[in-house]
mmCIF file of C-alpha atoms and ligand atoms in Angstrom:
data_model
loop_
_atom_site.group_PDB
_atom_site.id
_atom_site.type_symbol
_atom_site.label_atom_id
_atom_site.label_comp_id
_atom_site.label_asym_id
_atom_site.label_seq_id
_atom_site.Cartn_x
_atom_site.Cartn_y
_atom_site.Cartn_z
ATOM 1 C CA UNK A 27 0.000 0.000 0.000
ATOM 2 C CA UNK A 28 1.486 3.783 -0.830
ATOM 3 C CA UNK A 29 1.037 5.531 1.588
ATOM 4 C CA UNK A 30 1.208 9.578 0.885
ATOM 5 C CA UNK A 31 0.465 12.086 3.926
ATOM 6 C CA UNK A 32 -2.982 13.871 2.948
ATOM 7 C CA UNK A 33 -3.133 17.200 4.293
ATOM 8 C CA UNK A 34 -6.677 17.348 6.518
ATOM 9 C CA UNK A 35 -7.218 14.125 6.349
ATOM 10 C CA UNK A 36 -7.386 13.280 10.372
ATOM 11 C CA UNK A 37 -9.869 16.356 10.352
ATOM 12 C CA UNK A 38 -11.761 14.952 7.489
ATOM 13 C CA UNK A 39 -12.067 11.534 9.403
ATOM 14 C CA UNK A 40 -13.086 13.086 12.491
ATOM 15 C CA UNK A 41 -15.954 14.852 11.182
ATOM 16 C CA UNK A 42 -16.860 12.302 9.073
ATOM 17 C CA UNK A 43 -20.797 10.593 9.788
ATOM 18 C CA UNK A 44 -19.399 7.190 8.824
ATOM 19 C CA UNK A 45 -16.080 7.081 11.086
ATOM 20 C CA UNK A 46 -16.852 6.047 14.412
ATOM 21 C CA UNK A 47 -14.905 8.977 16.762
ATOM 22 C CA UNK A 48 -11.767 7.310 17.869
ATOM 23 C CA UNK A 49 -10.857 6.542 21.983
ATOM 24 C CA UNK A 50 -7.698 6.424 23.046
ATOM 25 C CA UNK A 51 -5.679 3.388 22.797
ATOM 26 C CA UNK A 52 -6.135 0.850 25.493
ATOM 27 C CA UNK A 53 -9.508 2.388 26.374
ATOM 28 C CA UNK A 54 -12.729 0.516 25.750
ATOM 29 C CA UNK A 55 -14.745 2.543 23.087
ATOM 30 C CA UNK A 56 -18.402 3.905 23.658
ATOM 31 C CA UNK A 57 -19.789 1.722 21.039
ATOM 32 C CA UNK A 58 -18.707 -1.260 22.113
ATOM 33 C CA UNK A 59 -22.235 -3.404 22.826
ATOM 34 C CA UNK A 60 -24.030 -0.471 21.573
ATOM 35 C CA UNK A 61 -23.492 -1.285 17.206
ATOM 36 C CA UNK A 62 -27.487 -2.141 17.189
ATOM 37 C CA UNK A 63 -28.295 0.897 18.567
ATOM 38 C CA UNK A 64 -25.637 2.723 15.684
ATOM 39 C CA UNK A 65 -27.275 0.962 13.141
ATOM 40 C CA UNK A 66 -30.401 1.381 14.120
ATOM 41 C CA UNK A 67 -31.565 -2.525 13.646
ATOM 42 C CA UNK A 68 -30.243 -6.164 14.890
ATOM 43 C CA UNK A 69 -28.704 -7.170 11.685
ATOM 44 C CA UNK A 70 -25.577 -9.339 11.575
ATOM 45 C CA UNK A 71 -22.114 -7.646 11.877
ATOM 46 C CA UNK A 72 -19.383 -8.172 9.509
ATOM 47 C CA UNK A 73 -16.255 -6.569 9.865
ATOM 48 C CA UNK A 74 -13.261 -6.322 7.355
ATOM 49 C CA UNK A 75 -9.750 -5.789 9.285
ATOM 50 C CA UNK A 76 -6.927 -3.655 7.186
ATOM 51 C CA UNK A 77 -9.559 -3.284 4.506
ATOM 52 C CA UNK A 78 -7.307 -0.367 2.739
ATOM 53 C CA UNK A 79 -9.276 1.805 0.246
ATOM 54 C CA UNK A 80 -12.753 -0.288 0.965
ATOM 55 C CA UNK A 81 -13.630 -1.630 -2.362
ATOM 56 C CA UNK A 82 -14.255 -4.889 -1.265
ATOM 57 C CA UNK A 83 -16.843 -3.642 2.328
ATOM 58 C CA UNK A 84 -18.168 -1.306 -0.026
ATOM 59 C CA UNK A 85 -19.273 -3.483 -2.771
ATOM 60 C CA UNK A 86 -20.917 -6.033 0.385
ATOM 61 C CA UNK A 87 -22.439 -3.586 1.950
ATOM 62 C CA UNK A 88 -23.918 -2.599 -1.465
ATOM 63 C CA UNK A 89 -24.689 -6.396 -2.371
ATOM 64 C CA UNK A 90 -26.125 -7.019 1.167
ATOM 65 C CA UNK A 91 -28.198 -4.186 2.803
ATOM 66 C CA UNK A 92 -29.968 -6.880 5.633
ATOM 67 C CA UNK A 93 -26.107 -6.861 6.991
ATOM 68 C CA UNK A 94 -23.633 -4.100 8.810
ATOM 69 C CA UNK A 95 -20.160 -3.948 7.777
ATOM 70 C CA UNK A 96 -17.737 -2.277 9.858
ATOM 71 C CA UNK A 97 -14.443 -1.499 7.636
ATOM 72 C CA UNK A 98 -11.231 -1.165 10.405
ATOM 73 C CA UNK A 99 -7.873 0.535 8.864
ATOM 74 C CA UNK A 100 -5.304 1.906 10.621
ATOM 75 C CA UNK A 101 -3.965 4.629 8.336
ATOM 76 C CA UNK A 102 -5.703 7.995 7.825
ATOM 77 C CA UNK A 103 -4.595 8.133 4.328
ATOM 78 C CA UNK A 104 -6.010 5.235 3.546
ATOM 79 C CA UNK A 105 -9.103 5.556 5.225
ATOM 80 C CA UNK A 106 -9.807 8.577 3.660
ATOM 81 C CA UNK A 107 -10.236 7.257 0.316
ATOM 82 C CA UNK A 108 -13.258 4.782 1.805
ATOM 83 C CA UNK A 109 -14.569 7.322 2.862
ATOM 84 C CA UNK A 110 -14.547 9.458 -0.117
ATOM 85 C CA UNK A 111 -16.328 6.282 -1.835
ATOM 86 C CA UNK A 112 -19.108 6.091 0.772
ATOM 87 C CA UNK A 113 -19.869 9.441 0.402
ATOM 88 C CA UNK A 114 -21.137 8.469 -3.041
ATOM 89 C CA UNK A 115 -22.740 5.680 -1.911
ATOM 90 C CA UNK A 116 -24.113 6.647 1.592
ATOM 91 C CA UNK A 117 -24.875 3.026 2.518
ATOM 92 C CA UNK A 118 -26.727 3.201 5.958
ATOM 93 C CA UNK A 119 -25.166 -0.399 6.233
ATOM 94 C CA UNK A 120 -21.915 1.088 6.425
ATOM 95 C CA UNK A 121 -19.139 2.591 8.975
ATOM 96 C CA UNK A 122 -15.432 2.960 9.298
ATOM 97 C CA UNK A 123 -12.939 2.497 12.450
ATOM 98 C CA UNK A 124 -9.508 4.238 12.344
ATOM 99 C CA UNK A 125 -8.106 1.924 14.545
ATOM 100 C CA UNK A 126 -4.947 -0.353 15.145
ATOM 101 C CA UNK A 127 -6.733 -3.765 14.982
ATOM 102 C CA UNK A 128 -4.902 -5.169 18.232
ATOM 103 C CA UNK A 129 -7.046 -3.301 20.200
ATOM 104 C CA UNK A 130 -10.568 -4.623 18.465
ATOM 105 C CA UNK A 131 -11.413 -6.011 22.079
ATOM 106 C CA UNK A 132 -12.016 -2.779 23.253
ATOM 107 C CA UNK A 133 -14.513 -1.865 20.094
ATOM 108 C CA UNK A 134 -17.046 -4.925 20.044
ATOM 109 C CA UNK A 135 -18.233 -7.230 22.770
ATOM 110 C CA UNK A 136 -18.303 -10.756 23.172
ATOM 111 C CA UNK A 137 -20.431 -12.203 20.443
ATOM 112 C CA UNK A 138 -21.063 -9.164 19.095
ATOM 113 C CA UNK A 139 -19.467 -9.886 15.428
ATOM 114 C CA UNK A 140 -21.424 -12.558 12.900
ATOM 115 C CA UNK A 141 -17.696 -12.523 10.635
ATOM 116 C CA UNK A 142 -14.248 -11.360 10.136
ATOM 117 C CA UNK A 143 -12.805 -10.707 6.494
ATOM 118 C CA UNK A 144 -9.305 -10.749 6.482
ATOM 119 C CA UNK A 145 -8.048 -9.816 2.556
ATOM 120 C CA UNK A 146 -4.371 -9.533 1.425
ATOM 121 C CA UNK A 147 -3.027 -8.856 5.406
ATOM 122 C CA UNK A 148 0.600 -7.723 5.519
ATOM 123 C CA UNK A 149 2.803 -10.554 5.899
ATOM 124 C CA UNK A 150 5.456 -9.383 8.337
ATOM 125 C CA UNK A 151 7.886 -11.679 6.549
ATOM 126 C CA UNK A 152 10.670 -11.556 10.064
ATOM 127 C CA UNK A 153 10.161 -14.543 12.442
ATOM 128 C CA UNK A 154 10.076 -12.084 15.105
ATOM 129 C CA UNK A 155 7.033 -10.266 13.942
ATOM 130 C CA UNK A 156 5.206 -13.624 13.261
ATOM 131 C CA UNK A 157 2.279 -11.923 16.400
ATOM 132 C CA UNK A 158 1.607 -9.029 14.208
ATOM 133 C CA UNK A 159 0.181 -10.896 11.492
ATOM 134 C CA UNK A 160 -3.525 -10.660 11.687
ATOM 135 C CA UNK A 161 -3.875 -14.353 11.224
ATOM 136 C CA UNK A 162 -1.789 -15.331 14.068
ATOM 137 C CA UNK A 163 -2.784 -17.257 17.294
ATOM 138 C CA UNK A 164 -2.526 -14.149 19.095
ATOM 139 C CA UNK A 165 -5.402 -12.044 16.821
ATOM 140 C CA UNK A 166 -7.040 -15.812 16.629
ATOM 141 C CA UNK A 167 -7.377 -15.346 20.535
ATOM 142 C CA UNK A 168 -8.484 -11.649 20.226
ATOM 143 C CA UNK A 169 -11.119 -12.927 17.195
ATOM 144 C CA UNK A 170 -12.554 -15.377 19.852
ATOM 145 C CA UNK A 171 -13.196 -12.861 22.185
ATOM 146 C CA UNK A 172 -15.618 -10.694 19.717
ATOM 147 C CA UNK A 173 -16.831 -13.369 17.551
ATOM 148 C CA UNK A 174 -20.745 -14.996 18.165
ATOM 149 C CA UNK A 175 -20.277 -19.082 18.720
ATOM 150 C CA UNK A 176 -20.686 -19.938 15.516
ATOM 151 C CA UNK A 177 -18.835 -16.884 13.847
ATOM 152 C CA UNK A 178 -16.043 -17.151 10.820
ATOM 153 C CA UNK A 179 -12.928 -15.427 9.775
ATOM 154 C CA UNK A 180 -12.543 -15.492 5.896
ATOM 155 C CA UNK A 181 -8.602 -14.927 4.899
ATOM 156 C CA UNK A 182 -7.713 -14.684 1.398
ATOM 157 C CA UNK A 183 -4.054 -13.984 0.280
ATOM 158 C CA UNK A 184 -1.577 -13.997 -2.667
ATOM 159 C CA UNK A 185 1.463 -14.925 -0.041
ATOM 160 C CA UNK A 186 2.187 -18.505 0.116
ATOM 161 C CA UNK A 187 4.252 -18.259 2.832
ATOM 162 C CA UNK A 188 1.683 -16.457 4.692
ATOM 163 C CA UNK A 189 -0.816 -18.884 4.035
ATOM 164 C CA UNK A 190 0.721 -22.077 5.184
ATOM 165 C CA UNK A 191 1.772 -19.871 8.255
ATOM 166 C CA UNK A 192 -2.315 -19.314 8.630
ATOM 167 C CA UNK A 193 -3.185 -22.903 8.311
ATOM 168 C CA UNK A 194 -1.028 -24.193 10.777
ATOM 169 C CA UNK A 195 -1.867 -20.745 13.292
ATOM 170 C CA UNK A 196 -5.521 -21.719 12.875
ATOM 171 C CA UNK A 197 -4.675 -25.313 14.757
ATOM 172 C CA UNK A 198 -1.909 -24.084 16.992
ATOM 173 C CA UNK A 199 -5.127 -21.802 18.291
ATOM 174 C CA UNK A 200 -8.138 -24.755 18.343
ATOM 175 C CA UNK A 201 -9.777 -23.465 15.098
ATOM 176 C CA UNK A 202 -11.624 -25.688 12.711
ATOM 177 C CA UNK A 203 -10.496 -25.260 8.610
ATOM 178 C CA UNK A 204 -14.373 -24.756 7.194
ATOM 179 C CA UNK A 205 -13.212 -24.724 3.930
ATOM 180 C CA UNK A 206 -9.419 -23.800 1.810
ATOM 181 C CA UNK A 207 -8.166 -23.438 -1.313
ATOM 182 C CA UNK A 208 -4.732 -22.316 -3.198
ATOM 183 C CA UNK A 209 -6.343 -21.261 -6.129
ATOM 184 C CA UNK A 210 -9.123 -19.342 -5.317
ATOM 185 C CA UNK A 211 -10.301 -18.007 -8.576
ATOM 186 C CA UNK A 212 -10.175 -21.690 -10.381
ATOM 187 C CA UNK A 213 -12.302 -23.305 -7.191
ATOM 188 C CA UNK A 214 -16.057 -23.599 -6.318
ATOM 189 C CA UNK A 215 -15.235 -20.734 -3.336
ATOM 190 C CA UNK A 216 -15.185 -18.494 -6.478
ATOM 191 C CA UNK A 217 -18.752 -18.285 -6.690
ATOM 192 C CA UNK A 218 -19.863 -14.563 -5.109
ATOM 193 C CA UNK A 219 -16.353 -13.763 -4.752
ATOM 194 C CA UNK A 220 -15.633 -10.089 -4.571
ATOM 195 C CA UNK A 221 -12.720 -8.820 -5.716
ATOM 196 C CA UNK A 222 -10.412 -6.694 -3.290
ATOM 197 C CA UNK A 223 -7.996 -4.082 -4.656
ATOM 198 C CA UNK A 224 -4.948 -6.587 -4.022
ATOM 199 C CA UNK A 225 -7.034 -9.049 -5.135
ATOM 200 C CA UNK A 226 -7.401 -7.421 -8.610
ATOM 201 C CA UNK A 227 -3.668 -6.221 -8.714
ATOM 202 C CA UNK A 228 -2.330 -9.509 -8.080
ATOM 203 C CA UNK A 229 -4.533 -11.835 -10.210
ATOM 204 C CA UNK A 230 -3.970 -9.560 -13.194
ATOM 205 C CA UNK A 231 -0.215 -10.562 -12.901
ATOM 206 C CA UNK A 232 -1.263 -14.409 -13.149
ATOM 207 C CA UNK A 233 -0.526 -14.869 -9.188
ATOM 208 C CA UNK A 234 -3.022 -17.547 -7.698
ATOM 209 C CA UNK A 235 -5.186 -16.620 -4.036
ATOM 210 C CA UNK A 236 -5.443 -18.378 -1.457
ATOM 211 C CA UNK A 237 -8.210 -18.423 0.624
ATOM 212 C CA UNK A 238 -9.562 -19.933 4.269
ATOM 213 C CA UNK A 239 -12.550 -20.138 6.142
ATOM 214 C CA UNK A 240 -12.051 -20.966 9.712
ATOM 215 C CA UNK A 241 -14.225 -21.256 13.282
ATOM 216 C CA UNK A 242 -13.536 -22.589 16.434
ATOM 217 C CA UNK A 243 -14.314 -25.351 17.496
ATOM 218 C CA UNK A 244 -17.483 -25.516 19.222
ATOM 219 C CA UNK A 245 -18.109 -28.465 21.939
HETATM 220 N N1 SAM B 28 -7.661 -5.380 2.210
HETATM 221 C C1 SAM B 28 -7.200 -4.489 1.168
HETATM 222 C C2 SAM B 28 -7.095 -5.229 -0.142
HETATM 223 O O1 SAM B 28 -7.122 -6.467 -0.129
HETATM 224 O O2 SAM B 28 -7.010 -4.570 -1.184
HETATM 225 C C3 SAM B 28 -5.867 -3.828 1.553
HETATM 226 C C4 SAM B 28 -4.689 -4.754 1.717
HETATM 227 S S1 SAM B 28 -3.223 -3.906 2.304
HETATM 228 C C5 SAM B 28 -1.945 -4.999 1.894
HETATM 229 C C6 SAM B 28 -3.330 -4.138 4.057
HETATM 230 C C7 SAM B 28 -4.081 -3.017 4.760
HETATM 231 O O3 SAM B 28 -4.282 -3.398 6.111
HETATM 232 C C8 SAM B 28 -3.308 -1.709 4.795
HETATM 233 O O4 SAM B 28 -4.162 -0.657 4.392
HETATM 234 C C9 SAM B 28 -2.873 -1.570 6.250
HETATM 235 O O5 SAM B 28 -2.776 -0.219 6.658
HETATM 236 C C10 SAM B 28 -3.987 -2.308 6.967
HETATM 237 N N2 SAM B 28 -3.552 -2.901 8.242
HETATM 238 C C11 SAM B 28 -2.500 -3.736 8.401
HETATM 239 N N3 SAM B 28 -2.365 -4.097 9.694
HETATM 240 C C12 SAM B 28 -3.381 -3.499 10.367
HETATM 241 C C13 SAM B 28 -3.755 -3.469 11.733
HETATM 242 N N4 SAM B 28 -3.058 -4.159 12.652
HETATM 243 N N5 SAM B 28 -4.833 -2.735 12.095
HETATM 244 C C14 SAM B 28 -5.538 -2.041 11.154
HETATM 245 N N6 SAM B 28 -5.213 -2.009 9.843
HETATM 246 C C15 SAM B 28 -4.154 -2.734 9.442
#
């Protein structure tokens, strides 16, 4: 992702109807138990973690309007250009979270998220960093936390490495592998795929995605 500093963008976000105002790191946020009462219904909660420049929450939210998406990205200038999109759209099924995704604990409550879309997650490629990754045992735990019983994360990826990293995370952790591919776009999983920005980069250059769908496993 290029990142380029966008003058007024933090004051953009901030005033923005679709950004949730931010809380301080560490602290638990307003909204968290309260996203029925933001959306103004019951519907199921999906959210998308590092979603980038939205294409891919957008485009469900669009396709879906009986479910809430919450897109979570960490960068401002990013963010912003979701943001920009949505105010095109103005999909009442929609809202952002400038957030670092470590923290997600403090934004929903147990059970409060139906499922998790992980797409195209930096890949930290040093050992060291391996807990960073957002499909590590240590986000697995934090998923857990937030996730209703029979909740899913849904991880698709270009990065081989990454992936077999996933798989085995997902066990090290107690998950159960719903379903997994290694060529995405040539498998039955295809069906209703949308198309991230990576996604679309990557597959134009002949790279095969992989993809997972995982959830714990339930006594
Ligand atoms: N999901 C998009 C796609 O597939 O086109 C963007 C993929 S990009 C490689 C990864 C995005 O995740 C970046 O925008 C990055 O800022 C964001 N991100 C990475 N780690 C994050 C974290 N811990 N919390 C929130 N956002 C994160």
């Amino acid at each position: 992702m290029r990142l380029r500093n966008i003058p007024g963008s933090r004051d953009k976000i901030k005033s923005s109807p679709y950004v949730i105002t931010e809380t301080a790191m560490g602290e638990v946020w307003p909204i968290r138990g309260k996203w029925a009462d933001e959306f103004g219904n019951t519907h199921p909660i999906r959210i998308e973690i590092g979603m980038g420049k939205g294409a891919f929450i957008i485009e469900q939210a669009k396709q879906n309007p009986d479910i809430n998406y919450v897109g979570i990205e960490k960068f401002s200038s990013v963010l912003i250009r979701a943001i920009e999109k949505q105010e095109a759209e103005n999909l009442p099924n929609l809202k952002f979270l400038r957030m670092e995704a470590e923290y997600i604990e403090d934004v929903f409550a147990p059970g409060e998220v139906d499922r998790i879309y992980l797409n195209f997650s930096d890949p930290w490629p040093k050992e060291k960093h391996a807990k960073r990754r957002l499909t590590s045992h240590q986000f697995l735990d934090r998923y857990d936390k937030i996730l209703k019983e029979d909740g899913v994360v849904e991880f698709k990826t270009d990065n081989p490495d990454l992936f077999s990293f996933s798989l085995k995370e997902a066990a090290v952790a107690g998950w159960m592998i719903l379903d997994a591919t290694c060529d995405l776009h040539n498998s039955y999983l295809s069906e209703g795929n949308i198309m991230t920005e990576y996604e679309a980069k990557f597959s134009a250059l002949g790279q095969k995605i992989n993809k997972y769908i995982i959830r714990r496993n339930i006594e």
